[in-house]
Short mmCIF file of C-alpha atoms and ligand atoms in Angstrom, two decimals:
data_model
loop_
_atom_site.label_atom_id
_atom_site.label_comp_id
_atom_site.label_asym_id
_atom_site.label_seq_id
_atom_site.Cartn_x
_atom_site.Cartn_y
_atom_site.Cartn_z
CA MET A 268 18.65 -8.98 -2.89
CA LYS A 269 15.31 -8.18 -4.00
CA ASN A 270 14.02 -4.78 -4.36
CA PHE A 271 10.75 -3.66 -3.73
CA ILE A 272 9.77 -0.91 -5.77
CA ASN A 273 5.91 -1.20 -7.82
CA LEU A 274 4.21 -4.67 -8.39
CA LYS A 275 3.92 -4.11 -11.72
CA ASP A 276 8.30 -5.21 -11.63
CA ILE A 277 7.04 -8.69 -9.16
CA SER A 278 6.64 -11.50 -10.18
CA ALA A 279 2.15 -13.37 -9.21
CA LYS A 280 4.03 -15.62 -7.27
CA ASP A 281 6.71 -13.55 -5.58
CA LEU A 282 4.44 -11.87 -4.48
CA ARG A 283 1.77 -14.78 -3.09
CA LYS A 284 4.84 -16.34 -1.05
CA ILE A 285 5.89 -13.46 -0.02
CA ILE A 286 1.76 -13.72 1.64
CA THR A 287 1.55 -17.11 2.65
CA ASP A 288 4.24 -16.18 4.45
CA ALA A 289 2.63 -13.40 5.93
CA LYS A 290 -0.64 -15.74 6.80
CA LYS A 291 2.42 -18.81 8.71
CA ARG A 292 3.92 -16.06 10.37
CA LYS A 293 0.92 -14.02 11.93
CA ILE A 294 -0.28 -17.31 13.51
CA ALA A 295 2.37 -18.37 14.67
CA ARG A 296 3.63 -15.22 16.64
CA LYS A 297 -0.49 -15.04 17.98
CA LYS A 298 0.81 -15.32 21.72
CA LEU A 299 4.18 -13.08 21.29
CA ASN A 300 3.30 -9.60 22.55
CA ASN A 301 4.39 -6.79 19.97
CA LEU A 302 8.20 -6.68 21.06
CA GLU A 303 9.18 -11.01 21.24
CA VAL A 304 10.97 -12.13 18.19
CA ASP A 305 10.01 -14.18 16.25
CA LYS A 306 10.91 -18.66 15.71
CA GLY A 307 14.95 -17.89 14.32
CA SER A 308 15.28 -14.68 14.55
CA PRO A 309 15.64 -14.50 10.92
CA LEU A 310 17.00 -10.89 10.92
CA LYS A 311 19.20 -10.86 12.96
CA GLY A 312 21.59 -8.12 13.55
CA LYS A 313 19.99 -6.88 10.27
CA LEU A 314 19.82 -2.70 10.61
CA LEU A 315 16.27 -0.65 7.93
CA ILE A 316 16.88 2.69 7.66
CA GLN A 317 13.70 4.06 6.95
CA MET A 318 13.55 7.60 5.43
CA PHE A 319 9.89 9.45 5.07
CA GLU A 320 10.08 13.10 3.13
CA LYS A 321 6.21 13.22 3.89
CA SER A 322 4.71 12.57 6.93
CA SER A 323 3.47 8.81 7.54
CA LEU A 324 2.15 7.01 11.02
CA ARG A 325 1.30 3.42 9.81
CA THR A 326 3.89 2.47 7.22
CA ARG A 327 6.29 3.77 9.96
CA LEU A 328 5.43 1.43 12.57
CA SER A 329 4.55 -0.93 11.14
CA PHE A 330 8.23 -1.18 9.57
CA TYR A 331 9.27 -0.56 13.06
CA LEU A 332 7.60 -3.50 15.10
CA ALA A 333 8.49 -5.59 10.94
CA ILE A 334 12.17 -5.54 11.58
CA LYS A 335 12.42 -5.38 15.59
CA GLN A 336 10.66 -9.09 15.64
CA LEU A 337 12.48 -10.01 12.79
CA GLY A 338 15.25 -10.29 15.01
CA GLY A 339 16.69 -6.86 13.01
CA SER A 340 16.77 -2.88 14.14
CA THR A 341 15.91 0.45 12.73
CA LEU A 342 16.97 3.79 12.29
CA THR A 343 14.59 6.72 10.72
CA LEU A 344 16.40 9.09 9.12
CA ARG A 345 15.10 13.03 9.25
CA PRO A 346 15.83 13.54 5.58
CA ASN A 347 16.06 17.99 6.72
CA GLU A 348 18.93 16.35 9.16
CA LEU A 349 20.26 14.85 6.49
CA HIS A 350 23.73 16.56 3.42
CA LEU A 351 21.51 15.24 1.03
CA SER A 352 18.50 17.40 1.37
CA LYS A 353 20.60 20.91 1.38
CA GLY A 354 22.50 20.26 -2.25
CA ALA A 355 25.76 19.44 0.15
CA GLU A 356 25.74 15.26 -0.75
CA SER A 357 25.39 13.62 -3.78
CA LEU A 358 22.91 11.18 -3.60
CA GLU A 359 25.44 8.43 -5.19
CA ASP A 360 27.45 9.47 -2.17
CA THR A 361 24.67 8.50 0.62
CA ALA A 362 23.23 5.45 -1.33
CA LYS A 363 26.66 4.46 -0.88
CA ILE A 364 27.03 4.62 3.04
CA LEU A 365 23.45 3.49 3.32
CA SER A 366 24.76 0.70 1.70
CA ASN A 367 27.62 0.12 3.97
CA PHE A 368 25.64 0.91 7.57
CA GLY A 369 22.23 -0.59 6.92
CA ASN A 370 21.28 -4.10 4.86
CA ALA A 371 18.51 -2.54 3.73
CA PHE A 372 15.99 0.81 2.87
CA MET A 373 12.94 1.97 3.37
CA LEU A 374 11.85 5.74 1.51
CA ARG A 375 8.70 7.95 1.52
CA THR A 376 9.32 9.89 -2.04
CA ASN A 377 7.65 13.04 -3.10
CA SER A 378 9.28 11.14 -6.46
CA ASP A 379 9.23 8.55 -8.10
CA LYS A 380 12.96 9.56 -10.68
CA LYS A 381 14.22 9.06 -6.20
CA LEU A 382 13.60 6.00 -5.59
CA GLU A 383 15.14 4.70 -8.84
CA GLU A 384 17.89 6.54 -8.15
CA PHE A 385 18.98 5.46 -4.99
CA LYS A 386 17.90 1.43 -6.91
CA LYS A 387 20.75 2.65 -9.39
CA TYR A 388 23.51 3.24 -6.44
CA LEU A 389 22.54 0.89 -2.96
CA SER A 390 24.29 -2.49 -2.39
CA ILE A 391 21.38 -2.86 -0.26
CA PRO A 392 17.66 -3.69 -1.06
CA ILE A 393 15.09 -0.32 -1.52
CA ILE A 394 11.49 -0.47 -0.35
CA ASN A 395 8.87 2.16 -1.88
CA GLY A 396 7.27 2.89 1.57
CA LEU A 397 4.95 5.38 -0.65
CA SER A 398 5.50 7.37 -3.86
CA PRO A 399 3.68 9.66 -5.94
CA SER A 400 2.86 6.88 -8.79
CA SER A 401 2.45 4.13 -6.07
CA HIS A 402 1.96 2.55 -2.66
CA PRO A 403 2.48 -1.04 -3.40
CA THR A 404 3.59 -2.09 0.64
CA GLN A 405 0.60 -0.89 1.09
CA ILE A 406 -2.52 -2.79 -1.44
CA LEU A 407 0.29 -5.84 -0.73
CA SER A 408 -0.95 -5.64 2.45
CA ASP A 409 -4.64 -5.67 1.99
CA ILE A 410 -4.95 -7.81 -0.86
CA PHE A 411 -3.63 -10.23 3.11
CA THR A 412 -6.46 -8.15 4.88
CA VAL A 413 -9.52 -9.18 1.97
CA GLU A 414 -8.11 -12.92 2.26
CA GLU A 415 -8.41 -13.21 5.69
CA VAL A 416 -11.36 -11.11 6.52
CA LYS A 417 -13.30 -13.14 3.21
CA LYS A 418 -11.22 -16.21 3.65
CA LYS A 419 -10.84 -17.01 0.50
CA PRO A 420 -8.54 -16.13 -2.32
CA ILE A 421 -9.26 -12.36 -3.71
CA SER A 422 -9.33 -14.01 -8.08
CA LYS A 423 -12.65 -15.32 -6.00
CA LEU A 424 -13.80 -11.55 -5.25
CA ASN A 425 -15.48 -9.17 -7.36
CA ILE A 426 -13.20 -5.27 -5.93
CA CYS A 427 -14.87 -2.34 -5.82
CA TRP A 428 -12.76 0.99 -5.33
CA ILE A 429 -14.55 4.21 -5.02
CA GLY A 430 -12.38 7.08 -5.20
CA ASP A 431 -9.58 9.13 -6.33
CA SER A 432 -6.62 7.46 -9.16
CA ASN A 433 -3.99 7.76 -6.70
CA ASN A 434 -0.96 5.98 -5.99
CA VAL A 435 -2.56 3.71 -3.36
CA LEU A 436 -4.95 3.07 -6.54
CA ASN A 437 -2.21 2.15 -8.94
CA SER A 438 -0.92 -0.15 -6.63
CA LEU A 439 -4.65 -1.92 -6.45
CA ILE A 440 -4.72 -1.81 -10.38
CA ALA A 441 -1.11 -3.92 -10.39
CA ALA A 442 -2.51 -6.35 -8.03
CA SER A 443 -5.92 -6.89 -9.74
CA VAL A 444 -3.83 -7.73 -12.95
CA LYS A 445 -0.63 -9.61 -10.84
CA PHE A 446 -3.81 -11.71 -8.20
CA SER A 447 -6.85 -12.01 -11.31
CA PHE A 448 -8.87 -10.36 -10.21
CA LYS A 449 -11.72 -8.30 -11.46
CA LEU A 450 -11.61 -4.57 -9.84
CA SER A 451 -14.63 -1.81 -10.46
CA ILE A 452 -13.95 1.99 -9.80
CA GLY A 453 -15.67 4.14 -9.63
CA CYS A 454 -14.56 8.40 -9.99
CA PRO A 455 -15.59 11.46 -12.06
CA LYS A 456 -14.26 11.35 -15.84
CA ARG A 457 -11.82 14.04 -14.94
CA PHE A 458 -10.10 12.34 -12.78
CA GLU A 459 -10.27 8.37 -14.46
CA PRO A 460 -6.83 6.55 -14.09
CA GLY A 461 -4.13 7.43 -16.25
CA LYS A 462 -3.19 6.44 -20.54
CA GLU A 463 -0.27 5.16 -19.00
CA ILE A 464 -1.98 2.14 -16.54
CA LYS A 465 -4.17 2.37 -18.89
CA LYS A 466 -1.75 0.50 -21.56
CA TRP A 467 -0.35 -1.69 -18.85
CA VAL A 468 -3.74 -3.22 -18.09
CA ASN A 469 -4.02 -4.18 -21.82
CA LYS A 470 -0.49 -5.16 -22.43
CA ASN A 471 -0.83 -8.31 -19.85
CA ASN A 472 -4.06 -9.09 -21.79
CA LYS A 473 -5.86 -7.86 -18.31
CA LYS A 474 -9.68 -5.10 -18.08
CA ILE A 475 -10.08 -3.04 -15.39
CA HIS A 476 -13.99 -2.16 -15.54
CA ILE A 477 -14.34 1.97 -14.66
CA PHE A 478 -17.86 3.49 -14.07
CA ASN A 479 -18.29 7.86 -14.08
CA ASP A 480 -21.38 6.36 -12.09
CA PRO A 481 -20.65 5.20 -8.68
CA ILE A 482 -24.07 3.03 -8.52
CA LYS A 483 -22.76 1.12 -11.22
CA ALA A 484 -19.17 1.12 -9.51
CA VAL A 485 -20.51 -0.95 -6.66
CA VAL A 486 -23.70 -3.09 -7.74
CA GLY A 487 -22.79 -6.55 -7.08
CA ALA A 488 -19.33 -5.93 -4.82
CA ASP A 489 -18.17 -7.82 -2.64
CA VAL A 490 -14.87 -5.64 -1.17
CA ILE A 491 -14.79 -1.69 -1.42
CA PHE A 492 -11.90 0.14 -1.20
CA SER A 493 -11.31 4.14 -0.60
CA ASP A 494 -9.04 7.09 -0.66
CA LYS A 495 -8.35 10.28 0.58
CA VAL A 496 -9.82 12.70 -2.69
CA ILE A 497 -7.33 15.07 -2.16
CA SER A 498 -3.34 12.99 -1.48
CA LEU A 499 -0.13 14.25 0.38
CA ASN A 500 1.14 14.54 -3.64
CA ASP A 501 -1.84 16.93 -4.61
CA LYS A 502 -1.11 20.60 -6.52
CA GLY A 503 -4.63 20.84 -8.54
CA ASN A 504 -6.98 23.23 -7.51
CA LYS A 505 -8.51 21.05 -4.14
CA ARG A 506 -12.22 22.79 -3.92
CA LYS A 507 -12.90 21.73 -6.89
CA LYS A 508 -11.31 18.11 -6.84
CA ILE A 509 -13.87 17.84 -3.39
CA GLN A 510 -16.66 19.37 -5.03
CA ALA A 511 -16.16 16.21 -8.33
CA PHE A 512 -16.82 13.71 -6.00
CA LYS A 513 -19.34 14.57 -3.69
CA ASN A 514 -21.11 11.54 -5.62
CA PHE A 515 -19.04 9.51 -4.35
CA LYS A 516 -19.46 10.24 -0.82
CA ILE A 517 -18.62 6.42 0.06
CA ASN A 518 -22.70 5.94 2.94
CA LYS A 519 -25.37 3.77 4.21
CA LYS A 520 -27.15 4.84 0.81
CA LEU A 521 -24.60 3.30 -2.23
CA MET A 522 -23.88 0.45 0.00
CA ARG A 523 -27.27 -0.63 -0.97
CA PHE A 524 -26.02 -1.19 -3.62
CA ALA A 525 -22.73 -3.64 -2.86
CA LYS A 526 -23.27 -7.50 -2.01
CA LYS A 527 -25.06 -7.60 0.66
CA ASN A 528 -22.11 -8.86 3.46
CA PHE A 529 -19.51 -5.88 2.00
CA THR A 530 -16.04 -5.50 2.94
CA PHE A 531 -15.11 -2.38 3.73
CA LEU A 532 -11.17 -1.48 3.91
CA HIS A 533 -9.30 1.65 3.93
CA CYS A 534 -5.79 2.51 3.89
CA LEU A 535 -5.97 5.41 6.31
CA PRO A 536 -5.70 8.58 6.63
CA ARG A 537 -9.28 9.24 6.58
CA GLY A 538 -11.06 12.89 4.97
CA ASP A 539 -14.35 13.65 3.77
CA GLU A 540 -15.14 10.52 1.72
CA VAL A 541 -16.82 7.89 3.63
CA SER A 542 -19.69 8.66 6.35
CA GLU A 543 -18.63 7.31 9.84
CA ASP A 544 -21.20 5.27 9.91
CA VAL A 545 -19.98 3.08 7.68
CA PHE A 546 -16.36 3.80 8.14
CA LEU A 547 -16.79 2.64 11.88
CA GLY A 548 -19.72 0.19 10.54
CA LYS A 549 -20.12 -3.78 10.72
CA HIS A 550 -18.36 -4.30 7.51
CA SER A 551 -14.90 -2.26 8.31
CA HIS A 552 -12.44 -3.85 8.84
CA VAL A 553 -9.53 -0.88 8.35
CA TRP A 554 -8.32 -1.47 11.84
CA GLN A 555 -7.29 -5.10 11.25
CA GLN A 556 -5.60 -3.90 7.10
CA ALA A 557 -4.10 -1.69 9.51
CA LEU A 558 -1.96 -3.77 12.26
CA ASN A 559 -2.26 -6.43 8.96
CA ARG A 560 0.54 -3.95 7.61
CA VAL A 561 3.56 -5.88 10.21
CA HIS A 562 2.87 -8.82 9.17
CA VAL A 563 3.61 -8.50 5.41
CA GLN A 564 6.24 -5.90 5.62
CA LYS A 565 7.83 -8.25 7.36
CA SER A 566 7.31 -10.97 4.36
CA ILE A 567 8.54 -7.85 2.51
CA LEU A 568 11.71 -7.95 3.94
CA LEU A 569 12.31 -11.56 4.27
CA TYR A 570 12.00 -11.36 0.01
CA CYS A 571 13.69 -8.51 -0.04
CA LEU A 572 16.59 -10.09 1.83
CA GLY A 573 16.78 -13.60 -0.05
CA LYS A 574 14.65 -15.04 2.72
CA LEU A 575 11.64 -15.87 1.68
CA ARG A 576 10.73 -19.46 3.69
N1 LIG B 894 -1.39 3.44 5.23
C1 LIG B 894 0.12 4.57 4.90
O1 LIG B 894 0.00 4.14 4.63
O2 LIG B 894 -0.29 5.73 6.91
P1 LIG B 894 0.83 6.49 6.39
O3 LIG B 894 0.74 7.45 5.50
O4 LIG B 894 0.27 6.61 7.88
O5 LIG B 894 2.07 5.53 6.10
N1 LIG B 895 -3.17 8.57 -1.42
C1 LIG B 895 -2.87 9.09 0.04
C2 LIG B 895 -2.51 7.66 0.59
C3 LIG B 895 -1.64 8.05 2.47
C4 LIG B 895 -1.73 6.61 3.32
C5 LIG B 895 -1.20 9.57 0.07
O1 LIG B 895 -0.56 9.58 -1.47
O2 LIG B 895 -1.10 10.82 1.06
#
């Protein structure tokens, strides 16, 4: 049994294995409908319990289809209906019950500490479905999409992030170390990645390139990633933050500095950080990106349950 909490803690070899498995599974079920089960029904009889402390559309739907396509089933808990959230039951006892009833637990949470606490008491795998500090299932799936669209290993591409230093970027930075790709980040000085993640990159003898000028970040990029300026977890002055990002808008003018055949990706939901013509334009693969999460979630579940081929 393996947990999937942070890309930093998973070996590059295992991450690559997950992507390779997802590629094979996606090809193998080309003619199957959404709810038809993969050959061999590898997670037959298994229950994935999901809990969302914050909103979700894509993560919820993709895990639903993922476990179904592997032959298992899923149940989504509403945190406000559990004794835990009212302080009437301990996390330890909740974890014990989850472990006795289910086979894996997916948690989207407001607290990184809670993920660690659950990990301590669960005897089934835990998957991080987004926390304040990371969004690992999103980024692993995005690596899959980049390689699918570009038809080459991500290590051969220049990747660029324009936007806030948030959970999604933290996971992209972790991926840049694990998959050895060049990562340029464009953001205002005040919103640069934190010291801790920079220290981790240095410790791993890798480099990220940070620019406070969006043009410098975009020059020569094969793939541009972005995300909302304001995340679910943001508590600061939103108006001021949006103002600080005013010059970082992803529009056709800025994209002229990327490579001619650049690809645009966005985890969704979107805000004003990207213009409509780029978001819906021919370089954008955002819908394919969202759908690919089903395929990668499946291989993550198999990895966690010791069934990866
Ligand atoms: N990208 C993503 O995780 O979407 P949801 O918040 O809708 O799950
Ligand atoms: N950074 C965003 C990602 C949403 C999928 C958030 O945390 O709200």
